[in-house]
CSV table of C-alpha atoms in Angstrom, one decimal:
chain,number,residue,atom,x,y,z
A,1,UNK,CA,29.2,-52.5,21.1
A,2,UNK,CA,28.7,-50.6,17.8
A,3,UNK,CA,31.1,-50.0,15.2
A,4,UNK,CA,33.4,-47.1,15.2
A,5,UNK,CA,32.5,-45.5,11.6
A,6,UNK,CA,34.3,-41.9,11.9
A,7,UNK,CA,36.7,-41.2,9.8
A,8,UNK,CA,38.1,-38.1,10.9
A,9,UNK,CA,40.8,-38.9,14.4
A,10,UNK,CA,39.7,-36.2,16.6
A,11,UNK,CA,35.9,-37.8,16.3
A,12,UNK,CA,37.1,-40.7,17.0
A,13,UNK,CA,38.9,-39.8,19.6
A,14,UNK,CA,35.9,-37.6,20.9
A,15,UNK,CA,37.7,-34.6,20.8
A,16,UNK,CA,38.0,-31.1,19.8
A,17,UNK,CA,41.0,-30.0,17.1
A,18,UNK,CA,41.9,-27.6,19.7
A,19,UNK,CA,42.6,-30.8,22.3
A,20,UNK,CA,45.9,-30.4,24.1
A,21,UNK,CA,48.2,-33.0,24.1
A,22,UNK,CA,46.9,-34.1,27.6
A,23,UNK,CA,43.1,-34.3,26.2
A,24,UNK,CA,44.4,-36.4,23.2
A,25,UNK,CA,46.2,-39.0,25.7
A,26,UNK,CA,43.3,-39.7,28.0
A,27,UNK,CA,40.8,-39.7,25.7
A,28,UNK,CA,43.0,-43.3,24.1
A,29,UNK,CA,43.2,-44.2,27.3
A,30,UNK,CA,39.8,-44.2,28.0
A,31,UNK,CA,39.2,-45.7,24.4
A,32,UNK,CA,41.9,-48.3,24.5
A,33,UNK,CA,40.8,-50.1,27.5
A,34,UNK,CA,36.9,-50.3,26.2
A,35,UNK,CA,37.8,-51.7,22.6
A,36,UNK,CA,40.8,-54.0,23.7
A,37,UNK,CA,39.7,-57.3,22.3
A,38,UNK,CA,40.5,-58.9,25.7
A,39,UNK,CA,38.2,-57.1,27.3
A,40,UNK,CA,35.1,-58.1,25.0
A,41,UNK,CA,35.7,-61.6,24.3
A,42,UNK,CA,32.1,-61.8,22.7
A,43,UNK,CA,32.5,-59.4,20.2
A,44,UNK,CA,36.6,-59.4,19.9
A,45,UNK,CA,36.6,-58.9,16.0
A,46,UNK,CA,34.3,-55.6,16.2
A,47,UNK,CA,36.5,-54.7,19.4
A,48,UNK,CA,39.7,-55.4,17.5
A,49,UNK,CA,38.7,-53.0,14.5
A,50,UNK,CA,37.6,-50.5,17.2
A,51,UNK,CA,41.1,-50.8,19.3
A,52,UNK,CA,42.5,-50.2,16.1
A,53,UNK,CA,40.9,-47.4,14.8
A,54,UNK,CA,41.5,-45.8,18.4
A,55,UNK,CA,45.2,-46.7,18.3
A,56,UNK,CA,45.2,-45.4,14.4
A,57,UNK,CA,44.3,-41.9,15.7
A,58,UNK,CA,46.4,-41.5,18.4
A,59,UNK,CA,49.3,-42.7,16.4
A,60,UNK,CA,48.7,-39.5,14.4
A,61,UNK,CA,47.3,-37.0,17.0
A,62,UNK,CA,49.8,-37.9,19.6
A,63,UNK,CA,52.8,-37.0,16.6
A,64,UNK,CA,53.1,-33.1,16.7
A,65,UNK,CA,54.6,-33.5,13.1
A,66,UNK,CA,52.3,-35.8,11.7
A,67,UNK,CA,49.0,-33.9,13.3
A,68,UNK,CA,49.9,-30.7,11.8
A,69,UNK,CA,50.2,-32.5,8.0
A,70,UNK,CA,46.6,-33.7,8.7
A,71,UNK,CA,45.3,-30.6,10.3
A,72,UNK,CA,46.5,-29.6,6.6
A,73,UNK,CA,46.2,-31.8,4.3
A,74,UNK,CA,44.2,-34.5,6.0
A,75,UNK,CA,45.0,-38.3,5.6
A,76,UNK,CA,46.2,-37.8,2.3
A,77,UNK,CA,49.5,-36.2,3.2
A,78,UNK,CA,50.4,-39.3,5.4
A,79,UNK,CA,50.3,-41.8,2.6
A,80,UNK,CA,46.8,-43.1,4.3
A,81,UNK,CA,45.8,-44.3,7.5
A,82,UNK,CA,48.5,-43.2,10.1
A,83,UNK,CA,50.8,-42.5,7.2
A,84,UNK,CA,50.2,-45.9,6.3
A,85,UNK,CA,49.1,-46.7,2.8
A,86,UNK,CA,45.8,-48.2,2.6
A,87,UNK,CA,45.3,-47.8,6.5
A,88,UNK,CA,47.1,-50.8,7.4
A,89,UNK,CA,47.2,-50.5,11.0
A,90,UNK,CA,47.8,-53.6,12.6
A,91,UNK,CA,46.5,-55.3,15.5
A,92,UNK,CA,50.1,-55.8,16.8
A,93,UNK,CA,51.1,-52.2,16.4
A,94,UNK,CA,48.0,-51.0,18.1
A,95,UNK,CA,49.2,-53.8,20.9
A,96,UNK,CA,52.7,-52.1,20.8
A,97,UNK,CA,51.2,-48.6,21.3
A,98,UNK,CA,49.0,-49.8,23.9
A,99,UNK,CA,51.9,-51.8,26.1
A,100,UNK,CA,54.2,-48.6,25.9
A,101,UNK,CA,51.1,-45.8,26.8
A,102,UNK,CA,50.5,-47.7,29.9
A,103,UNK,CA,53.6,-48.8,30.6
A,104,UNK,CA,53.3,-52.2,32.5
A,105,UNK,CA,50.9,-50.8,34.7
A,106,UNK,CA,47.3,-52.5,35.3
A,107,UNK,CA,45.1,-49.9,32.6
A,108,UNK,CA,42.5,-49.0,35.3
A,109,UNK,CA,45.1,-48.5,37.8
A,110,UNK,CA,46.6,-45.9,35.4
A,111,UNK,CA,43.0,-44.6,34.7
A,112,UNK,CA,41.4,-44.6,38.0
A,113,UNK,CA,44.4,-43.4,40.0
A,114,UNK,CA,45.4,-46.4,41.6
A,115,UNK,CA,48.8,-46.8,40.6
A,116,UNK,CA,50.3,-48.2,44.1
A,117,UNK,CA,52.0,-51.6,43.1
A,118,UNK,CA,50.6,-51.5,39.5
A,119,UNK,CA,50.6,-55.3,37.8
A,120,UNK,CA,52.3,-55.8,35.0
A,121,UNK,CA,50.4,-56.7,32.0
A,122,UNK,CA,53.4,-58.8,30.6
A,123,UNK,CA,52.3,-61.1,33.6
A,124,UNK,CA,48.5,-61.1,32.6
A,125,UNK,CA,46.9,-57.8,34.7
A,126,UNK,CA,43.9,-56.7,34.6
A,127,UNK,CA,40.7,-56.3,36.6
A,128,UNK,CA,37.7,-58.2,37.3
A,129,UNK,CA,36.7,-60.0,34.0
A,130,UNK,CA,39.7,-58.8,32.2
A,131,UNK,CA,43.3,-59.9,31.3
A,132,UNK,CA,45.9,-58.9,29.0
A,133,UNK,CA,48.2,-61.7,27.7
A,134,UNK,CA,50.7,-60.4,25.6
A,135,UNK,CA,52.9,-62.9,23.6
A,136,UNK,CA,56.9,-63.1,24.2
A,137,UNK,CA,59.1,-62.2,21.6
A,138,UNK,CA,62.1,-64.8,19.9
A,139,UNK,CA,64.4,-65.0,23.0
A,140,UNK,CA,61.9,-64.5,25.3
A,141,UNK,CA,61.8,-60.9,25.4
A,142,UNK,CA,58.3,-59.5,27.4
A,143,UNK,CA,55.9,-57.6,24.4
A,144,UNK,CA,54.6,-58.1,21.4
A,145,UNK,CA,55.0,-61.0,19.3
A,146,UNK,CA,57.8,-60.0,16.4
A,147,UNK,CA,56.8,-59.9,12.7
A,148,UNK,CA,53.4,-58.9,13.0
A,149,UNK,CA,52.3,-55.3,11.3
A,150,UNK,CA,56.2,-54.7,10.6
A,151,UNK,CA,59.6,-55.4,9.1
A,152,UNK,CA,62.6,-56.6,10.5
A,153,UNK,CA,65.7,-54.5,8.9
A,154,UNK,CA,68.3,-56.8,7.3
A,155,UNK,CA,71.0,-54.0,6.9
A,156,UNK,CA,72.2,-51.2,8.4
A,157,UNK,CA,70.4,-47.7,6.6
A,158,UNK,CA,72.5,-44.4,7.6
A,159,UNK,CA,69.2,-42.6,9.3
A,160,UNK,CA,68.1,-45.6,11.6
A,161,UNK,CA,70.1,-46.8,14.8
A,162,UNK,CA,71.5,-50.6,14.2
A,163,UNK,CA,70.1,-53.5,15.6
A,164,UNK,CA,71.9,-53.5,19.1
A,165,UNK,CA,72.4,-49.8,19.6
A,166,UNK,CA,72.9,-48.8,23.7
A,167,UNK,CA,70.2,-46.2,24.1
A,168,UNK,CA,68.5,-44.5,26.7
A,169,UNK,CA,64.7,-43.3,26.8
A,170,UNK,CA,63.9,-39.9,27.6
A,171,UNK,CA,60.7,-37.3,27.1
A,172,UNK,CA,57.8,-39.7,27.9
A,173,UNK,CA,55.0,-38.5,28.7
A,174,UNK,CA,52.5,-41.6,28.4
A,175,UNK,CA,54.9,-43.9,30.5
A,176,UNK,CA,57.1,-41.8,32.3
A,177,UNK,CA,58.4,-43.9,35.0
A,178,UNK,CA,60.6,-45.4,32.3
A,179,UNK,CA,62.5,-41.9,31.4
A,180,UNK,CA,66.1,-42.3,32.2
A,181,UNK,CA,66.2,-46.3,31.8
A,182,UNK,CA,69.1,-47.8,29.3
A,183,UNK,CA,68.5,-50.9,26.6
A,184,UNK,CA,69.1,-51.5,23.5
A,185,UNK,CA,67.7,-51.4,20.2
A,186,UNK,CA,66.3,-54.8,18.8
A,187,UNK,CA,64.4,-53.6,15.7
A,188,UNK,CA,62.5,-51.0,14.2
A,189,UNK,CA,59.3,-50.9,12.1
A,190,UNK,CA,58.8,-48.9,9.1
A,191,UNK,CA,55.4,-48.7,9.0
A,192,UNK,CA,55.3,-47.0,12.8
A,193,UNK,CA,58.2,-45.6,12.7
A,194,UNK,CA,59.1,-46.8,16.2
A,195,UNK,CA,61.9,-49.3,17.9
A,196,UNK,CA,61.5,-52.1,19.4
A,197,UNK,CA,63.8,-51.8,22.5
A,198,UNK,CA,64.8,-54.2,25.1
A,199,UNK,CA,65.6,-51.9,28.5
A,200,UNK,CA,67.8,-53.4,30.8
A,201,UNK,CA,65.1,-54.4,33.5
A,202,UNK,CA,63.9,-57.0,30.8
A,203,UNK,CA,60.7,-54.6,29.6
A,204,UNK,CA,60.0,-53.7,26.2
A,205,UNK,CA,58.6,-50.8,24.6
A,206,UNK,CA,58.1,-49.5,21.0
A,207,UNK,CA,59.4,-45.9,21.4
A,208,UNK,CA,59.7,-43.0,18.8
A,209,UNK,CA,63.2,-41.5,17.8
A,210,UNK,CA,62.6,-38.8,19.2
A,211,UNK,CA,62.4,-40.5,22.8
A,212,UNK,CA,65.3,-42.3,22.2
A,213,UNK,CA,68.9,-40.8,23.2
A,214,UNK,CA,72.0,-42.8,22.0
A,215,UNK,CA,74.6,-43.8,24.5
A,216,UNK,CA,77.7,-43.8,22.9
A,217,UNK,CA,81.4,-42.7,23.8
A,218,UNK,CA,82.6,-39.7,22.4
A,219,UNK,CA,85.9,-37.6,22.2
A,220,UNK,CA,86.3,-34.1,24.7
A,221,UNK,CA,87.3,-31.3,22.6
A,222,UNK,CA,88.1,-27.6,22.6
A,223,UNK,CA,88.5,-27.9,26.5
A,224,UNK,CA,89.6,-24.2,27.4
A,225,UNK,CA,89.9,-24.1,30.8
A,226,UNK,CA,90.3,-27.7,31.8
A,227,UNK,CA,92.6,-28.9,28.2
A,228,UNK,CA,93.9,-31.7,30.3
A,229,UNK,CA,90.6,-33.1,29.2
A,230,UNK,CA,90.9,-32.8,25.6
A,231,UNK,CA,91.7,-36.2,24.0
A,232,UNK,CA,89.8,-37.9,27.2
A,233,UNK,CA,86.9,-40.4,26.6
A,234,UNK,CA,83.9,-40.0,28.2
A,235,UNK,CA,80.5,-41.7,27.6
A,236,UNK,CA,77.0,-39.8,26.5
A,237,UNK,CA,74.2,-40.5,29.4
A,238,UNK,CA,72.1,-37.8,29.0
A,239,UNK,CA,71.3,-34.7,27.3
A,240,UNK,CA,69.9,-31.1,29.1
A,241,UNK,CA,67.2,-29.8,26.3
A,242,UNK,CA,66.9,-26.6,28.2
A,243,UNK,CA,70.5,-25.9,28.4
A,244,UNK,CA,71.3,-27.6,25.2
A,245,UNK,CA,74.1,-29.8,26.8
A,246,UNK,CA,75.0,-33.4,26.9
A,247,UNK,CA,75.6,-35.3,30.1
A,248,UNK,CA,78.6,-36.9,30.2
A,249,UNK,CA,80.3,-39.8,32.2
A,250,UNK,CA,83.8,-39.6,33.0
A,251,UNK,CA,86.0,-41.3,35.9
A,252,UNK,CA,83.1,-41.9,37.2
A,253,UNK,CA,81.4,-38.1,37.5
A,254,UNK,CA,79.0,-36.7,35.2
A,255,UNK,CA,79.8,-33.6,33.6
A,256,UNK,CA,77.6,-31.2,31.6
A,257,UNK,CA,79.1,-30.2,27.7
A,258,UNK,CA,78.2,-28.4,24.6
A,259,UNK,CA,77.9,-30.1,21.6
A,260,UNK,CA,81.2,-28.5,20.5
A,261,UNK,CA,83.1,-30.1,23.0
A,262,UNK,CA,82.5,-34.0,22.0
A,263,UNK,CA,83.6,-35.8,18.3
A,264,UNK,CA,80.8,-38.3,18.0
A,265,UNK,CA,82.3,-41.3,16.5
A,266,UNK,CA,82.2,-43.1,13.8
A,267,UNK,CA,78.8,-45.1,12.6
A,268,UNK,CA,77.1,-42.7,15.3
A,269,UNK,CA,72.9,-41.5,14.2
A,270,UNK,CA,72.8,-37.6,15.1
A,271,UNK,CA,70.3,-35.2,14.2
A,272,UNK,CA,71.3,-32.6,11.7
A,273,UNK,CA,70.5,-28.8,12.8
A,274,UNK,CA,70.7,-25.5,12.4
A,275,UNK,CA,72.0,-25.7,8.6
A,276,UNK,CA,71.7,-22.2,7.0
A,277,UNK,CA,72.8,-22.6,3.7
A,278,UNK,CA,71.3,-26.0,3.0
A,279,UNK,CA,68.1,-26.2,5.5
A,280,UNK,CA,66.5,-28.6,3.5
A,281,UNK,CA,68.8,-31.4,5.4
A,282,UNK,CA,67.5,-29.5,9.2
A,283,UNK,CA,65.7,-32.7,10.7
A,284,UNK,CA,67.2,-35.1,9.2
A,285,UNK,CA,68.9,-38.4,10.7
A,286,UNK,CA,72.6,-39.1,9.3
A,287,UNK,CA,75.4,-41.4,10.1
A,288,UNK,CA,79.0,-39.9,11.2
A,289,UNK,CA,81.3,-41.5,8.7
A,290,UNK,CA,84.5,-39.5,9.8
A,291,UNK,CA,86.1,-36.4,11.8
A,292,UNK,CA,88.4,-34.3,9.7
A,293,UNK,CA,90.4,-32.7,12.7
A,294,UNK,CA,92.3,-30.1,11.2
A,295,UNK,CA,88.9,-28.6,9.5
A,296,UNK,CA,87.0,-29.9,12.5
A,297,UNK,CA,84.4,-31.3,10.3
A,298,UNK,CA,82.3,-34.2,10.6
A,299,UNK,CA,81.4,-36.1,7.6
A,300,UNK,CA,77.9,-37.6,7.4
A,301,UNK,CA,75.8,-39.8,5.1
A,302,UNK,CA,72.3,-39.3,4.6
A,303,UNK,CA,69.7,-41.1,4.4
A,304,UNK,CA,70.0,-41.7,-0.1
A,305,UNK,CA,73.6,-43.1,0.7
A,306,UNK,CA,74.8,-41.3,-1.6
A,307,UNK,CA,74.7,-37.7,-0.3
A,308,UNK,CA,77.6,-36.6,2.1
A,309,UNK,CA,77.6,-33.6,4.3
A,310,UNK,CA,80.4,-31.8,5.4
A,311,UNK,CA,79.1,-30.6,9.5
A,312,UNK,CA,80.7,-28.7,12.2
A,313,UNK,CA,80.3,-29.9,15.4
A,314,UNK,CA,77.6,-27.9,16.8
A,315,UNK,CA,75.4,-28.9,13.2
A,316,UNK,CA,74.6,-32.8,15.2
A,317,UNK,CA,72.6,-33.5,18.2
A,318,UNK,CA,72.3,-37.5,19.1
């Protein structure tokens, strides 16, 4: 095995800048399974730097946001390695990365196209001459072992989902059989930006915000043609990116509404958008503090704790 000495993620990765998103995820794929320490037992510290350097790039290249700033700027405008100063990418975050990619299935399974009753790797898969033992958590939650690369939150911040948050997963593309599944938020980690969540089948993944949609009850509003509705609680299960709606339980149907038809309650994480006159705050996460209904505004924190925002309804996406 030689050393990986690149510097630059798409040569480390073995591909071009021009790589679609596809290219990028097969390539770690590829990558992941050939440096996993397990896999060269005779040479697992080289491996281990190798797996991840891999898992380094892919952190970045797989992040549209965070590829664009180095396409720009390079490392530099991510604080270092993966955003992390001083490049410290840790063995258990490039673990976490690898577990959620492929999902519980048996790597060359997912490689080779042989997914037909996939092993899971929380239960030591692998093929011939290779396992994967991956630790338990405190509480004996499947995954990687807790404390290792990251840092446990001890209070509540107004742009992160608590500890305990109901959530469901949506937009994967790595491991997409486990779209639509519900859990709940256990942790998150600043230095990957990613939660730890428990789903309900007992799995856990480290999943971006961004793939994260929180299930919450929420008020109906501004019901025009049905205002027998208005006042009626219903629960957030879903949400329609194409027709920019929510999907919403209630007496047991789900029903399809805008944005301006729910009041997200209180200590709710939303997505600020769409601001005009202050679109510095476009992107950002806040926490609903209140609903003012006569002005029907929300009032948000963000993320200083110190700055409030006066929103309409349509201004917050979960």
């Amino acid at each position: 095995m030689q050393k990986i000495t690149e510097e630059d993620y798409y040569k480390i990765l073995g591909v071009a800048r021009s790589a679609t998103e596809q290219d990028i995820n097969k390539a770690y794929k590829k990558l992941a399974v050939k440096y996993h320490p397990d896999k060269n037992p005779d040479n697992k510290e080289m491996a281990e730097e190798n797996f991840k350097k891999v898992s380094e790039a892919y952190e970045v290249l797989s992040n549209s946001e965070k590829r664009q700033t180095y396409d720009t700027v390079g490392k530099a405008g991510l604080g270092g390695g993966g955003g992390m100063p001083g490049g410290n990418f840790s063995q258990a975050d490039a673990e976490a990365m690898f577990s959620q990619v492929f999902g519980g299935q048996d790597p060359f399974s997912v490689l080779f196209g042989e997914m037909g009753g996939g092993r899971g790797m929380g239960r030591g898969a692998g093929g011939p001459g290779m396992q994967f033992h991956f630790g338990g958590m405190p509480g004996g939650m499947g995954g990687m072992p807790a404390g290792r690369g990251g840092r446990r939150r001890t209070r509540e911040r107004p742009d992160l989902l608590p500890d305990g948050t109901r959530v469901t997963v949506r937009g994967l593309q790595g491991a997409a059989q486990h779209n639509g599944k519900s859990g709940e938020v256990h942790e998150s980690n600043d230095v990957t930006g990613r939660y730890t969540v428990q789903l309900d089948d007992g799995e856990v993944l480290r999943i971006k915000p961004e793939n994260l949609l929180q299930s919450c009850s929420a008020e109906l509003t501004g019901m025009e043609r049905k205002p027998e509705l208005n006042g009626r609680e219903g629960r957030v299960t879903g949400w329609d990116a194409s027709g920019g709606r929510y999907h919403v339980s209630l007496d047991g149907q789900v029903v399809s509404l805008k944005p301006d038809n729910l009041i997200l309650p209180s200590g709710a994480r939303a997505t600020v958008i769409g601001l005009v006159s202050q679109p510095r705050w476009n992107g950002s996460t806040c926490k609903v503090v209140s609903f003012d209904r006569e002005r029907r505004r929300y009032t948000v924190q963000m993320k200083d704790e110190s700055t409030h925002l006066a929103l309409k309804l349509e201004s917050l996406r979960l």
